[in-house]
Amino acid sequence: MRDKTLLFINGDAPKSFPDLDNYSLIACTDGAFHYLKKMGFPLDKLDFISGDFDSHCGSDENVYQEKFILTLDQDKTDFHKALEIILDRGSSEVDVFGGSGGEQDHFLGNLTVAFAFKDRMNLRFYDEFSEYYFIPNNFTLKGVKNKMISLYPFPSADHITTTGLNWPLTNGNLSITSRIGTRNFAVEDEVTVQYESGDLLFFVGINEIEYPKIY
């Protein structure tokens, strides 16, 4: 088993859970604890539950209090504080569920937190539509033909060249104030992305979709 962490945060609850045996550390924020409980998640599998516990209630949860880590710093989100704990425990590869949905300022805040940690951790978000993460300057992904692919500059990325996409880029630039690269799709099994500067969020759809091809 790899040194890999599964983290649940307080966005939309996942429809199902990944294989818990793939993770050496499993954690959640205090808000996510409630949906995990309602969904019948095996709470004994949690290594810790962190947060300021402004979302916590219910005396029947006291059995898990030895797993609670109180983090009161209001200058940081619960997600940010959970990642700091995970780093302190020696893990740098994290799958995140519950990062999207709910109030959209939370979603944007989660992306900002992920950006702050991107050079120290390999963070991947999962929801019912897609998985998404920051990618390095030279990136390749296989097994994606007919899947939605989006490139989102954060806040800009320059001299981007792609292969395998229906609408390719050749030395192109993206910026949230002018041009973004969302709602593309893969026409090949393998997609590559290269860029010289800036930062890119990469989204790949969970399911294959038959898009009309435009040449």
CSV table of C-alpha atoms in Angstrom, one decimal:
chain,number,residue,atom,x,y,z
A,1,MET,CA,0.0,0.0,0.0
A,2,ARG,CA,1.4,3.4,-1.0
A,3,ASP,CA,1.7,6.2,1.6
A,4,LYS,CA,-1.5,7.8,0.4
A,5,THR,CA,-4.2,9.8,2.2
A,6,LEU,CA,-7.9,9.9,1.7
A,7,LEU,CA,-9.5,13.2,2.9
A,8,PHE,CA,-13.2,14.2,3.0
A,9,ILE,CA,-14.1,17.9,3.3
A,10,ASN,CA,-17.4,19.7,3.6
A,11,GLY,CA,-18.7,20.1,0.1
A,12,ASP,CA,-21.1,17.7,-1.7
A,13,ALA,CA,-20.9,14.2,-0.3
A,14,PRO,CA,-19.6,11.6,-2.7
A,15,LYS,CA,-22.0,9.1,-4.2
A,16,SER,CA,-19.7,6.3,-3.3
A,17,PHE,CA,-16.4,5.7,-1.5
A,18,PRO,CA,-13.1,4.6,-3.0
A,19,ASP,CA,-11.4,1.4,-1.9
A,20,LEU,CA,-10.2,2.3,1.6
A,21,ASP,CA,-7.5,-0.4,1.4
A,22,ASN,CA,-5.6,1.9,-1.0
A,23,TYR,CA,-4.9,4.4,1.7
A,24,SER,CA,-2.6,4.5,4.7
A,25,LEU,CA,-4.2,7.5,6.2
A,26,ILE,CA,-8.0,8.4,6.2
A,27,ALA,CA,-9.3,11.7,7.6
A,28,CYS,CA,-12.1,14.3,7.4
A,29,THR,CA,-12.9,17.8,8.5
A,30,ASP,CA,-15.6,18.2,11.1
A,31,GLY,CA,-18.3,19.2,8.6
A,32,ALA,CA,-17.6,16.1,6.4
A,33,PHE,CA,-17.9,13.9,9.5
A,34,HIS,CA,-21.7,14.4,9.5
A,35,TYR,CA,-22.3,13.2,5.9
A,36,LEU,CA,-19.9,10.3,6.4
A,37,LYS,CA,-22.0,9.3,9.5
A,38,LYS,CA,-25.3,9.5,7.6
A,39,MET,CA,-23.9,7.5,4.7
A,40,GLY,CA,-22.8,4.6,6.9
A,41,PHE,CA,-19.1,5.2,6.4
A,42,PRO,CA,-17.0,3.0,8.8
A,43,LEU,CA,-16.0,5.8,11.2
A,44,ASP,CA,-13.5,3.6,13.0
A,45,LYS,CA,-11.4,3.8,9.8
A,46,LEU,CA,-10.8,7.5,10.4
A,47,ASP,CA,-7.4,8.4,11.7
A,48,PHE,CA,-8.4,11.9,12.6
A,49,ILE,CA,-11.2,14.5,12.4
A,50,SER,CA,-10.0,18.1,12.3
A,51,GLY,CA,-11.5,21.6,12.4
A,52,ASP,CA,-12.8,24.3,14.6
A,53,PHE,CA,-15.9,22.1,15.2
A,54,ASP,CA,-18.3,24.9,14.4
A,55,SER,CA,-20.2,22.2,12.4
A,56,HIS,CA,-20.0,19.6,15.1
A,57,CYS,CA,-22.9,18.5,17.2
A,58,GLY,CA,-24.3,15.3,18.7
A,59,SER,CA,-23.2,13.5,21.9
A,60,ASP,CA,-23.2,10.1,20.3
A,61,GLU,CA,-20.0,11.1,18.5
A,62,ASN,CA,-18.1,11.3,21.8
A,63,VAL,CA,-16.8,7.8,21.2
A,64,TYR,CA,-14.6,9.2,18.4
A,65,GLN,CA,-13.3,12.2,20.4
A,66,GLU,CA,-9.9,10.7,20.7
A,67,LYS,CA,-9.6,11.2,17.0
A,68,PHE,CA,-10.6,14.9,17.1
A,69,ILE,CA,-7.9,17.5,16.4
A,70,LEU,CA,-9.1,21.0,17.4
A,71,THR,CA,-7.7,23.7,15.0
A,72,LEU,CA,-8.9,27.2,16.0
A,73,ASP,CA,-6.9,29.3,13.5
A,74,GLN,CA,-9.6,31.4,11.8
A,75,ASP,CA,-7.1,32.7,9.2
A,76,LYS,CA,-7.0,29.2,7.7
A,77,THR,CA,-9.8,27.0,6.4
A,78,ASP,CA,-10.5,23.6,7.8
A,79,PHE,CA,-9.2,22.1,4.5
A,80,HIS,CA,-5.9,24.1,4.9
A,81,LYS,CA,-5.5,22.9,8.5
A,82,ALA,CA,-6.2,19.3,7.6
A,83,LEU,CA,-3.5,19.4,4.9
A,84,GLU,CA,-1.0,20.7,7.4
A,85,ILE,CA,-1.7,17.8,9.7
A,86,ILE,CA,-1.4,15.3,6.8
A,87,LEU,CA,2.0,16.8,5.9
A,88,ASP,CA,3.1,16.6,9.5
A,89,ARG,CA,2.2,12.9,9.4
A,90,GLY,CA,4.5,12.4,6.5
A,91,SER,CA,2.0,12.0,3.7
A,92,SER,CA,2.1,14.1,0.5
A,93,GLU,CA,-0.3,12.3,-1.9
A,94,VAL,CA,-3.9,13.1,-1.1
A,95,ASP,CA,-7.2,12.2,-2.8
A,96,VAL,CA,-9.9,14.8,-1.8
A,97,PHE,CA,-13.6,14.2,-1.8
A,98,GLY,CA,-16.2,16.9,-1.1
A,99,GLY,CA,-14.1,19.7,-2.6
A,100,SER,CA,-16.9,21.0,-4.9
A,101,GLY,CA,-20.6,21.7,-4.6
A,102,GLY,CA,-22.3,23.5,-1.7
A,103,GLU,CA,-21.5,27.2,-1.4
A,104,GLN,CA,-19.3,28.2,-4.3
A,105,ASP,CA,-17.0,30.5,-2.2
A,106,HIS,CA,-16.0,27.3,-0.5
A,107,PHE,CA,-15.1,25.7,-3.8
A,108,LEU,CA,-13.0,28.6,-4.9
A,109,GLY,CA,-11.4,28.7,-1.5
A,110,ASN,CA,-10.5,25.0,-1.8
A,111,LEU,CA,-8.8,25.6,-5.1
A,112,THR,CA,-6.8,28.4,-3.6
A,113,VAL,CA,-5.7,26.1,-0.8
A,114,ALA,CA,-4.7,23.5,-3.3
A,115,PHE,CA,-2.7,26.1,-5.1
A,116,ALA,CA,-0.8,27.0,-1.9
A,117,PHE,CA,0.1,23.3,-1.4
A,118,LYS,CA,0.7,22.2,-5.0
A,119,ASP,CA,4.5,22.3,-4.6
A,120,ARG,CA,4.5,20.2,-1.4
A,121,MET,CA,1.7,17.7,-2.1
A,122,ASN,CA,0.1,15.8,-5.0
A,123,LEU,CA,-3.6,16.8,-4.5
A,124,ARG,CA,-6.4,15.3,-6.6
A,125,PHE,CA,-10.0,16.3,-6.2
A,126,TYR,CA,-12.9,13.9,-7.1
A,127,ASP,CA,-16.6,14.6,-7.5
A,128,GLU,CA,-19.5,12.9,-9.4
A,129,PHE,CA,-18.5,14.7,-12.7
A,130,SER,CA,-14.7,14.8,-12.9
A,131,GLU,CA,-11.4,14.7,-11.2
A,132,TYR,CA,-9.2,17.7,-11.2
A,133,TYR,CA,-5.7,18.8,-10.1
A,134,PHE,CA,-2.8,21.1,-10.9
A,135,ILE,CA,-0.5,19.7,-13.5
A,136,PRO,CA,3.3,20.1,-14.1
A,137,ASN,CA,4.8,21.8,-17.1
A,138,ASN,CA,5.0,18.5,-19.0
A,139,PHE,CA,2.0,16.3,-18.5
A,140,THR,CA,0.6,13.1,-20.1
A,141,LEU,CA,-2.6,11.2,-19.4
A,142,LYS,CA,-3.7,8.0,-21.0
A,143,GLY,CA,-7.1,6.3,-21.3
A,144,VAL,CA,-9.1,9.5,-21.8
A,145,LYS,CA,-10.6,9.2,-25.4
A,146,ASN,CA,-14.0,10.8,-25.6
A,147,LYS,CA,-13.8,12.3,-22.1
A,148,MET,CA,-14.3,15.9,-21.3
A,149,ILE,CA,-11.0,17.8,-20.8
A,150,SER,CA,-10.7,21.3,-19.4
A,151,LEU,CA,-7.6,23.5,-18.9
A,152,TYR,CA,-8.2,26.2,-16.4
A,153,PRO,CA,-5.5,28.9,-16.0
A,154,PHE,CA,-4.8,29.8,-12.4
A,155,PRO,CA,-4.7,32.7,-13.1
A,156,SER,CA,-2.7,32.4,-16.3
A,157,ALA,CA,-0.5,30.0,-18.3
A,158,ASP,CA,1.7,30.8,-21.3
A,159,HIS,CA,3.0,29.0,-24.3
A,160,ILE,CA,0.7,26.0,-24.0
A,161,THR,CA,0.9,23.1,-26.6
A,162,THR,CA,-1.5,20.1,-26.4
A,163,THR,CA,-2.0,16.9,-28.3
A,164,GLY,CA,-4.9,14.5,-28.4
A,165,LEU,CA,-7.6,17.2,-27.9
A,166,ASN,CA,-10.3,18.1,-30.4
A,167,TRP,CA,-9.4,21.8,-30.1
A,168,PRO,CA,-5.6,21.8,-29.7
A,169,LEU,CA,-3.4,24.6,-28.6
A,170,THR,CA,-0.1,25.4,-30.2
A,171,ASN,CA,2.0,27.8,-28.2
A,172,GLY,CA,-1.2,29.4,-26.9
A,173,ASN,CA,-1.8,31.5,-23.8
A,174,LEU,CA,-4.7,31.2,-21.3
A,175,SER,CA,-5.9,33.6,-18.7
A,176,ILE,CA,-9.0,33.9,-16.5
A,177,THR,CA,-9.4,37.5,-17.7
A,178,SER,CA,-9.4,36.7,-21.4
A,179,ARG,CA,-9.3,33.1,-22.6
A,180,ILE,CA,-9.8,29.8,-20.8
A,181,GLY,CA,-9.6,26.2,-22.1
A,182,THR,CA,-12.8,24.6,-20.7
A,183,ARG,CA,-15.2,22.0,-22.3
A,184,ASN,CA,-12.7,20.5,-24.7
A,185,PHE,CA,-12.6,16.7,-25.2
A,186,ALA,CA,-10.1,14.0,-26.0
A,187,VAL,CA,-10.1,12.5,-29.5
A,188,GLU,CA,-7.1,10.3,-28.8
A,189,ASP,CA,-6.5,7.8,-26.0
A,190,GLU,CA,-3.5,9.9,-24.8
A,191,VAL,CA,-3.5,13.6,-24.1
A,192,THR,CA,-0.3,15.7,-23.5
A,193,VAL,CA,0.0,19.2,-22.2
A,194,GLN,CA,3.2,21.3,-22.2
A,195,TYR,CA,3.5,24.9,-21.0
A,196,GLU,CA,6.3,27.2,-20.2
A,197,SER,CA,5.0,29.4,-17.3
A,198,GLY,CA,2.1,29.9,-15.0
A,199,ASP,CA,-0.2,27.3,-13.6
A,200,LEU,CA,-2.9,25.1,-15.0
A,201,LEU,CA,-5.8,23.1,-13.4
A,202,PHE,CA,-6.6,20.0,-15.4
A,203,PHE,CA,-10.1,18.6,-15.4
A,204,VAL,CA,-11.0,15.2,-16.8
A,205,GLY,CA,-14.6,13.9,-16.9
A,206,ILE,CA,-15.4,10.7,-15.2
A,207,ASN,CA,-17.5,9.3,-18.1
A,208,GLU,CA,-17.0,9.0,-21.8
A,209,ILE,CA,-19.3,11.4,-23.8
A,210,GLU,CA,-19.7,11.3,-27.6
A,211,TYR,CA,-19.0,14.9,-28.6
A,212,PRO,CA,-19.7,16.2,-32.2
A,213,LYS,CA,-16.3,16.5,-33.8
A,214,ILE,CA,-15.5,19.9,-35.4
A,215,TYR,CA,-12.5,20.1,-37.7
